[in-house]
Amino acid sequence: MLREEIWQRLEKVPDPRSPRGRVYPLPCLLAALLCALTAAGHDAVCAAGQWVARASPAELARLRMPVDPWTRRHRRPDESTFRRLLVRLDRDALAAAVLGPAPDTTGPDTPDPPPVPSPPGRTGPALAVDGKTSRGARRPDGSRVHLLGVAAHGDGRLLTQVEVDQKSNETTAFQPLLSGLDLTGVTVTADAMHTVRANLDWLVTAKNAHYLAVVKANQPTLRAQLAALPWTEVPTADSTRGHAHGRDETRTLKAATVAHLDFPHACQAVRIHRWRRQTGQRPGRETVYAITDLTFAQASPAQLAALARQHWHIENKVHHVRDVTFGEDASTTRTGNAPANLATLRSAVINTLRRAGYRYIPAGRRDHTTPTAALDLHGFP
């Protein structure tokens, strides 16, 4: 089940269409899109029309499709109906409806921010912030659709995402992305692009959260300060070895308490040394520096190492799945809000299948190829 009271969630999305000549209620179209994208092989907008065409009258009734007064049969929307809707639909409202918290029907109209789950092996919750470019969605001016999302460490559940404006970059979307989440006590991990003083200071002071941020060449002074620390005198605090996809990797981590870094709230400096050997390639070494406002009492070196590794869950469990399983990178849909809205619906399907216990998303989609199976999965009565 996607959420409790799924119809109430979909009804909160504002309808961008003119009331005149409107045939299909917006919630029933969104429900059909969500269920169609769940079925294996249904990756594009055109597949939604084919999926609805195969639905039985009982399944159309569960989707709340309107009945033609002349034929007494349920109407079936076609591809163009779905396509026009996705182009104009508010992408933030859709993300809040299918990715955000369940509505509170007994309290105030504004729902509480969504809770952030804690990953296994950690005492506190953690989120990863990362961006993704839809490579096939190239617009006439040559730009591509770029989405910035935030996912939970551990299960990789995407909580929300925003589209980055063509004339800006991810750093300007950092605060709007996280502003609607309750981040009290949450650790946010980010790559070097988001190691920005104003954003991380806002994260600690305004959101009562913590950060673990990578430092690279975009912060040359800070990186030089980190590299100059006496790392040879710091003992190795954590070491892990792994083998996957034909690659051997050894990671060692050192952490040192610092008090003189010219960066907001920095308490610990981290050095991660990676040694990799790929089949058929020469071994390589890489040294990465990071900073965090977490003190040693709040996060041990082993926990910092886990945070650094689990940051990539957003890439492995969200972005990679959308590209490989749903063919998102190959999709050429580029008009208006359609690329962002399709990405949101795909992420909602991934979240639901993982919540249903599926470790591998392709297997989950193959188990829900019929309309009835998809409707049951998402909790449509």
Short mmCIF file of C-alpha atoms in Angstrom, two decimals:
data_model
loop_
_atom_site.label_atom_id
_atom_site.label_comp_id
_atom_site.label_asym_id
_atom_site.label_seq_id
_atom_site.Cartn_x
_atom_site.Cartn_y
_atom_site.Cartn_z
CA MET A 1 0.00 0.00 0.00
CA LEU A 2 1.37 3.41 -0.98
CA ARG A 3 -0.32 5.35 1.84
CA GLU A 4 -3.42 5.32 3.96
CA GLU A 5 -6.23 7.34 2.41
CA ILE A 6 -4.55 7.45 -0.98
CA TRP A 7 -7.52 9.14 -2.63
CA GLN A 8 -7.37 12.00 -0.13
CA ARG A 9 -3.72 12.52 -0.99
CA LEU A 10 -4.35 12.67 -4.72
CA GLU A 11 -7.28 15.05 -4.24
CA LYS A 12 -4.90 17.60 -2.69
CA VAL A 13 -3.07 18.07 -6.02
CA PRO A 14 -4.42 21.22 -7.74
CA ASP A 15 -5.95 20.59 -11.16
CA PRO A 16 -4.28 22.77 -13.84
CA ARG A 17 -7.01 22.08 -16.42
CA SER A 18 -9.92 24.35 -17.25
CA PRO A 19 -13.20 23.19 -15.65
CA ARG A 20 -14.90 23.58 -19.00
CA GLY A 21 -14.91 20.34 -20.94
CA ARG A 22 -13.17 18.40 -18.19
CA VAL A 23 -14.09 14.70 -18.47
CA TYR A 24 -11.82 12.83 -16.07
CA PRO A 25 -11.30 13.84 -12.43
CA LEU A 26 -7.66 14.52 -11.69
CA PRO A 27 -7.28 11.87 -8.91
CA CYS A 28 -8.44 9.04 -11.20
CA LEU A 29 -5.91 10.03 -13.87
CA LEU A 30 -3.10 10.16 -11.30
CA ALA A 31 -4.17 6.77 -9.93
CA ALA A 32 -4.10 5.28 -13.42
CA LEU A 33 -0.62 6.70 -14.09
CA LEU A 34 0.71 5.39 -10.81
CA CYS A 35 -0.65 1.90 -11.37
CA ALA A 36 0.38 1.80 -15.03
CA LEU A 37 3.99 2.69 -14.26
CA THR A 38 4.04 -0.07 -11.66
CA ALA A 39 3.54 -2.82 -14.25
CA ALA A 40 6.70 -4.21 -15.85
CA GLY A 41 7.28 -2.85 -19.36
CA HIS A 42 5.16 0.25 -18.81
CA ASP A 43 7.82 2.96 -18.61
CA ALA A 44 6.48 5.76 -20.84
CA VAL A 45 3.33 7.87 -21.04
CA CYS A 46 2.07 5.92 -24.07
CA ALA A 47 2.05 2.76 -21.94
CA ALA A 48 -0.46 4.30 -19.52
CA GLY A 49 -3.08 4.48 -22.27
CA GLN A 50 -2.45 0.85 -23.19
CA TRP A 51 -2.67 -0.19 -19.55
CA VAL A 52 -6.05 1.49 -19.09
CA ALA A 53 -7.32 -0.04 -22.34
CA ARG A 54 -6.79 -3.51 -20.87
CA ALA A 55 -8.52 -2.76 -17.56
CA SER A 56 -11.81 -4.49 -16.85
CA PRO A 57 -15.00 -2.61 -15.88
CA ALA A 58 -14.47 -3.58 -12.24
CA GLU A 59 -10.91 -2.24 -12.33
CA LEU A 60 -12.06 0.98 -14.00
CA ALA A 61 -14.61 1.37 -11.23
CA ARG A 62 -11.83 1.07 -8.65
CA LEU A 63 -10.01 3.83 -10.53
CA ARG A 64 -13.23 5.93 -10.32
CA MET A 65 -13.33 6.48 -14.06
CA PRO A 66 -16.48 8.35 -15.13
CA VAL A 67 -19.33 6.51 -16.82
CA ASP A 68 -20.54 7.53 -20.28
CA PRO A 69 -24.25 8.44 -19.88
CA TRP A 70 -25.09 7.06 -23.33
CA THR A 71 -23.28 3.73 -23.36
CA ARG A 72 -23.32 3.17 -19.57
CA ARG A 73 -19.68 2.13 -19.82
CA HIS A 74 -16.64 3.56 -18.10
CA ARG A 75 -14.65 6.03 -20.15
CA ARG A 76 -10.98 5.23 -20.83
CA PRO A 77 -8.44 8.08 -21.11
CA ASP A 78 -5.90 7.84 -23.92
CA GLU A 79 -2.24 8.73 -24.13
CA SER A 80 -2.82 12.37 -25.11
CA THR A 81 -4.96 12.93 -22.00
CA PHE A 82 -2.16 11.73 -19.74
CA ARG A 83 0.51 13.61 -21.66
CA ARG A 84 -1.28 16.97 -21.55
CA LEU A 85 -1.88 16.56 -17.83
CA LEU A 86 1.74 15.74 -16.96
CA VAL A 87 3.01 18.77 -18.86
CA ARG A 88 0.94 21.20 -16.78
CA LEU A 89 0.67 19.43 -13.43
CA ASP A 90 2.37 21.16 -10.49
CA ARG A 91 5.50 19.07 -9.86
CA ASP A 92 5.92 20.12 -6.21
CA ALA A 93 2.31 19.35 -5.36
CA LEU A 94 2.54 15.92 -6.97
CA ALA A 95 5.75 15.13 -5.07
CA ALA A 96 4.09 16.14 -1.80
CA ALA A 97 1.09 13.94 -2.56
CA VAL A 98 2.81 10.69 -3.55
CA LEU A 99 6.11 11.02 -1.67
CA GLY A 100 5.21 13.15 1.33
CA PRO A 101 3.42 12.45 4.63
CA ALA A 102 -0.07 11.03 4.91
CA PRO A 103 -2.77 13.66 5.40
CA ASP A 104 -4.14 14.30 8.87
CA THR A 105 -7.92 14.03 8.53
CA THR A 106 -8.64 14.73 12.19
CA GLY A 107 -6.31 17.63 12.90
CA PRO A 108 -5.32 20.85 11.13
CA ASP A 109 -5.28 21.13 7.35
CA THR A 110 -1.49 21.32 7.17
CA PRO A 111 0.08 17.88 7.73
CA ASP A 112 3.11 17.37 9.89
CA PRO A 113 6.48 17.02 8.13
CA PRO A 114 7.31 13.43 7.19
CA PRO A 115 9.35 11.41 9.70
CA VAL A 116 12.81 10.36 8.63
CA PRO A 117 13.58 6.66 9.12
CA SER A 118 16.76 5.47 10.83
CA PRO A 119 18.99 3.13 8.81
CA PRO A 120 20.09 -0.18 10.31
CA GLY A 121 23.13 0.05 12.57
CA ARG A 122 22.72 3.71 13.45
CA THR A 123 21.15 5.42 16.43
CA GLY A 124 19.92 8.43 14.47
CA PRO A 125 18.22 9.02 11.11
CA ALA A 126 20.18 10.19 8.09
CA LEU A 127 19.34 11.60 4.67
CA ALA A 128 21.31 11.91 1.45
CA VAL A 129 21.01 14.86 -0.93
CA ASP A 130 22.02 14.34 -4.54
CA GLY A 131 21.05 15.48 -8.02
CA LYS A 132 20.19 13.57 -11.19
CA THR A 133 20.09 14.68 -14.80
CA SER A 134 17.58 13.15 -17.21
CA ARG A 135 19.96 12.79 -20.13
CA GLY A 136 17.35 12.07 -22.77
CA ALA A 137 15.14 15.03 -21.81
CA ARG A 138 17.07 17.64 -23.79
CA ARG A 139 15.17 20.87 -24.32
CA PRO A 140 15.37 23.08 -27.45
CA ASP A 141 17.99 25.35 -25.85
CA GLY A 142 20.25 22.35 -25.19
CA SER A 143 19.64 22.18 -21.45
CA ARG A 144 18.57 19.00 -19.70
CA VAL A 145 16.08 18.39 -16.92
CA HIS A 146 17.92 18.20 -13.59
CA LEU A 147 16.28 17.06 -10.34
CA LEU A 148 17.61 17.40 -6.79
CA GLY A 149 16.28 14.79 -4.39
CA VAL A 150 16.62 13.68 -0.79
CA ALA A 151 16.46 10.01 0.21
CA ALA A 152 16.72 8.11 3.48
CA HIS A 153 19.85 6.14 4.24
CA GLY A 154 19.18 2.43 4.46
CA ASP A 155 16.02 1.77 2.48
CA GLY A 156 16.70 4.54 -0.06
CA ARG A 157 13.13 5.89 0.17
CA LEU A 158 12.88 9.16 -1.73
CA LEU A 159 11.19 11.79 0.46
CA THR A 160 10.92 14.66 -1.99
CA GLN A 161 12.61 16.26 -4.97
CA VAL A 162 12.66 19.62 -6.75
CA GLU A 163 13.63 20.59 -10.26
CA VAL A 164 16.70 22.79 -10.48
CA ASP A 165 16.18 25.93 -12.53
CA GLN A 166 18.07 26.02 -15.82
CA LYS A 167 19.79 29.29 -14.85
CA SER A 168 21.01 28.13 -11.43
CA ASN A 169 22.59 25.08 -9.81
CA GLU A 170 21.90 22.59 -7.03
CA THR A 171 23.13 24.85 -4.23
CA THR A 172 20.25 27.30 -4.71
CA ALA A 173 17.73 24.44 -4.46
CA PHE A 174 19.23 22.97 -1.26
CA GLN A 175 17.15 24.96 1.23
CA PRO A 176 13.84 24.77 -0.71
CA LEU A 177 14.32 20.99 -0.95
CA LEU A 178 14.75 20.47 2.80
CA SER A 179 12.59 23.27 4.18
CA GLY A 180 9.44 21.13 4.42
CA LEU A 181 11.06 18.23 6.28
CA ASP A 182 11.40 17.79 10.03
CA LEU A 183 15.17 17.43 10.35
CA THR A 184 15.60 17.68 14.11
CA GLY A 185 18.47 15.37 15.01
CA VAL A 186 18.83 14.18 11.41
CA THR A 187 22.24 13.94 9.73
CA VAL A 188 22.28 15.17 6.13
CA THR A 189 25.05 13.91 3.86
CA ALA A 190 25.99 15.72 0.67
CA ASP A 191 28.71 15.81 -1.94
CA ALA A 192 31.21 18.61 -2.45
CA MET A 193 28.82 20.80 -4.44
CA HIS A 194 26.74 21.37 -1.30
CA THR A 195 29.62 22.23 0.99
CA VAL A 196 28.40 25.82 1.13
CA ARG A 197 28.70 27.86 4.31
CA ALA A 198 25.25 29.45 4.16
CA ASN A 199 23.41 26.20 3.46
CA LEU A 200 25.12 24.12 6.13
CA ASP A 201 24.84 26.91 8.70
CA TRP A 202 21.08 27.08 7.92
CA LEU A 203 20.87 23.32 8.32
CA VAL A 204 22.29 23.43 11.85
CA THR A 205 20.76 26.65 13.16
CA ALA A 206 17.34 26.69 11.47
CA LYS A 207 16.61 22.96 11.09
CA ASN A 208 18.45 21.63 14.19
CA ALA A 209 20.12 19.04 11.97
CA HIS A 210 23.67 17.77 11.43
CA TYR A 211 25.80 17.48 8.32
CA LEU A 212 28.58 15.38 6.83
CA ALA A 213 29.90 17.19 3.77
CA VAL A 214 32.67 16.29 1.34
CA VAL A 215 35.35 18.92 0.70
CA LYS A 216 36.99 19.15 -2.73
CA ALA A 217 38.55 21.76 -4.98
CA ASN A 218 35.51 24.05 -4.85
CA GLN A 219 36.65 24.91 -1.29
CA PRO A 220 40.43 25.23 -1.87
CA THR A 221 41.28 26.95 1.41
CA LEU A 222 39.29 24.54 3.52
CA ARG A 223 40.66 21.54 1.66
CA ALA A 224 44.22 22.78 2.15
CA GLN A 225 43.55 23.11 5.88
CA LEU A 226 42.23 19.56 6.04
CA ALA A 227 45.11 18.14 4.03
CA ALA A 228 47.62 19.90 6.32
CA LEU A 229 46.36 18.20 9.46
CA PRO A 230 48.85 15.72 11.00
CA TRP A 231 47.07 12.64 9.66
CA THR A 232 50.14 10.44 10.14
CA GLU A 233 49.70 10.87 13.88
CA VAL A 234 45.99 9.98 13.76
CA PRO A 235 45.28 6.26 14.10
CA THR A 236 43.07 4.50 11.59
CA ALA A 237 39.63 4.35 13.17
CA ASP A 238 37.75 2.23 10.64
CA SER A 239 38.75 -0.09 7.81
CA THR A 240 36.49 -2.03 5.45
CA ARG A 241 37.05 -4.28 2.46
CA GLY A 242 34.58 -5.18 -0.22
CA HIS A 243 34.25 -6.97 -3.53
CA ALA A 244 31.43 -6.31 -5.98
CA HIS A 245 30.95 -6.01 -9.74
CA GLY A 246 34.51 -7.17 -10.46
CA ARG A 247 36.05 -4.54 -8.20
CA ASP A 248 38.02 -4.89 -4.98
CA GLU A 249 37.96 -1.91 -2.66
CA THR A 250 39.60 -1.11 0.66
CA ARG A 251 38.49 1.96 2.60
CA THR A 252 40.22 3.38 5.63
CA LEU A 253 38.90 6.28 7.67
CA LYS A 254 40.59 8.62 10.10
CA ALA A 255 38.74 11.23 12.15
CA ALA A 256 40.17 14.10 14.17
CA THR A 257 38.50 16.63 16.45
CA VAL A 258 39.12 20.17 15.19
CA ALA A 259 38.38 23.56 16.65
CA HIS A 260 40.16 26.00 14.35
CA LEU A 261 38.56 25.37 10.94
CA ASP A 262 36.97 28.44 9.38
CA PHE A 263 33.68 26.71 8.66
CA PRO A 264 30.35 26.91 10.52
CA HIS A 265 29.95 24.41 13.36
CA ALA A 266 32.77 22.10 12.17
CA CYS A 267 33.74 19.72 15.00
CA GLN A 268 35.42 16.79 13.26
CA ALA A 269 37.58 16.41 10.17
CA VAL A 270 37.46 13.13 8.25
CA ARG A 271 39.92 11.59 5.83
CA ILE A 272 38.80 8.60 3.74
CA HIS A 273 41.43 6.74 1.75
CA ARG A 274 40.17 4.40 -0.97
CA TRP A 275 42.16 1.75 -2.80
CA ARG A 276 40.42 0.18 -5.79
CA ARG A 277 41.32 -2.56 -8.23
CA GLN A 278 38.99 -3.12 -11.17
CA THR A 279 39.26 -6.26 -13.28
CA GLY A 280 41.39 -5.46 -16.32
CA GLN A 281 42.51 -2.06 -14.95
CA ARG A 282 45.41 -0.78 -12.91
CA PRO A 283 44.82 -0.22 -9.19
CA GLY A 284 43.91 3.31 -8.15
CA ARG A 285 44.01 5.36 -4.95
CA GLU A 286 41.87 8.27 -3.86
CA THR A 287 41.83 10.47 -0.77
CA VAL A 288 38.63 12.27 0.18
CA TYR A 289 38.20 14.82 2.97
CA ALA A 290 34.98 15.66 4.78
CA ILE A 291 33.79 17.75 7.70
CA THR A 292 30.94 17.35 10.14
CA ASP A 293 29.37 19.22 13.02
CA LEU A 294 28.93 15.92 14.89
CA THR A 295 31.21 15.59 17.88
CA PHE A 296 33.01 12.36 18.73
CA ALA A 297 30.41 11.70 21.43
CA GLN A 298 27.63 12.02 18.85
CA ALA A 299 29.24 9.96 16.07
CA SER A 300 32.13 7.56 16.33
CA PRO A 301 34.51 7.03 13.38
CA ALA A 302 32.70 3.80 12.53
CA GLN A 303 29.40 5.68 12.35
CA LEU A 304 30.98 8.38 10.18
CA ALA A 305 32.27 5.66 7.86
CA ALA A 306 28.76 4.20 7.65
CA LEU A 307 27.30 7.62 6.86
CA ALA A 308 29.83 8.15 4.07
CA ARG A 309 29.06 4.75 2.51
CA GLN A 310 25.29 5.00 2.87
CA HIS A 311 25.23 8.40 1.18
CA TRP A 312 25.33 6.50 -2.11
CA HIS A 313 22.05 4.73 -1.38
CA ILE A 314 20.28 7.57 -3.17
CA GLU A 315 22.32 6.77 -6.28
CA ASN A 316 22.12 2.99 -6.04
CA LYS A 317 18.53 2.59 -4.84
CA VAL A 318 16.83 5.54 -6.55
CA HIS A 319 18.68 7.07 -9.49
CA HIS A 320 20.18 3.85 -10.84
CA VAL A 321 16.85 2.02 -10.54
CA ARG A 322 14.98 4.74 -12.39
CA ASP A 323 17.53 4.67 -15.20
CA VAL A 324 17.89 0.92 -15.58
CA THR A 325 14.46 -0.41 -14.59
CA PHE A 326 12.28 2.44 -15.88
CA GLY A 327 14.51 3.67 -18.73
CA GLU A 328 14.46 7.23 -17.42
CA ASP A 329 17.74 8.27 -19.06
CA ALA A 330 16.47 7.03 -22.42
CA SER A 331 13.17 8.90 -22.15
CA THR A 332 12.94 11.89 -24.47
CA THR A 333 9.89 13.41 -22.73
CA ARG A 334 10.96 17.01 -22.20
CA THR A 335 7.94 19.34 -22.35
CA GLY A 336 6.95 21.41 -19.34
CA ASN A 337 6.73 19.56 -16.02
CA ALA A 338 6.31 16.12 -17.60
CA PRO A 339 9.89 14.85 -16.99
CA ALA A 340 9.84 15.81 -13.31
CA ASN A 341 6.33 14.42 -12.77
CA LEU A 342 7.22 11.10 -14.40
CA ALA A 343 10.33 10.85 -12.21
CA THR A 344 8.18 11.49 -9.12
CA LEU A 345 5.70 8.78 -10.08
CA ARG A 346 8.51 6.30 -10.73
CA SER A 347 10.02 7.05 -7.34
CA ALA A 348 6.61 6.55 -5.72
CA VAL A 349 6.42 3.11 -7.32
CA ILE A 350 9.91 2.26 -6.04
CA ASN A 351 9.01 3.41 -2.52
CA THR A 352 5.84 1.33 -2.51
CA LEU A 353 7.53 -1.83 -3.77
CA ARG A 354 10.30 -1.52 -1.19
CA ARG A 355 7.71 -1.00 1.53
CA ALA A 356 5.97 -4.16 0.30
CA GLY A 357 9.20 -6.10 0.92
CA TYR A 358 10.73 -6.23 -2.56
CA ARG A 359 14.49 -5.97 -2.62
CA TYR A 360 14.65 -6.01 -6.42
CA ILE A 361 12.31 -3.59 -8.17
CA PRO A 362 12.11 -5.47 -11.52
CA ALA A 363 10.76 -8.54 -9.69
CA GLY A 364 8.18 -6.38 -7.92
CA ARG A 365 7.00 -4.87 -11.18
CA ARG A 366 6.67 -8.31 -12.78
CA ASP A 367 4.45 -9.37 -9.87
CA HIS A 368 2.07 -6.46 -10.53
CA THR A 369 1.49 -6.49 -14.27
CA THR A 370 -2.30 -6.78 -14.01
CA PRO A 371 -4.43 -3.75 -13.08
CA THR A 372 -5.89 -5.56 -10.07
CA ALA A 373 -2.44 -6.37 -8.66
CA ALA A 374 -1.28 -2.76 -9.07
CA LEU A 375 -4.45 -1.38 -7.49
CA ASP A 376 -4.05 -3.71 -4.51
CA LEU A 377 -0.40 -2.76 -4.10
CA HIS A 378 -1.14 0.95 -3.89
CA GLY A 379 -4.13 0.52 -1.62
CA PHE A 380 -6.94 1.68 -3.90
CA PRO A 381 -10.20 0.25 -2.48
#
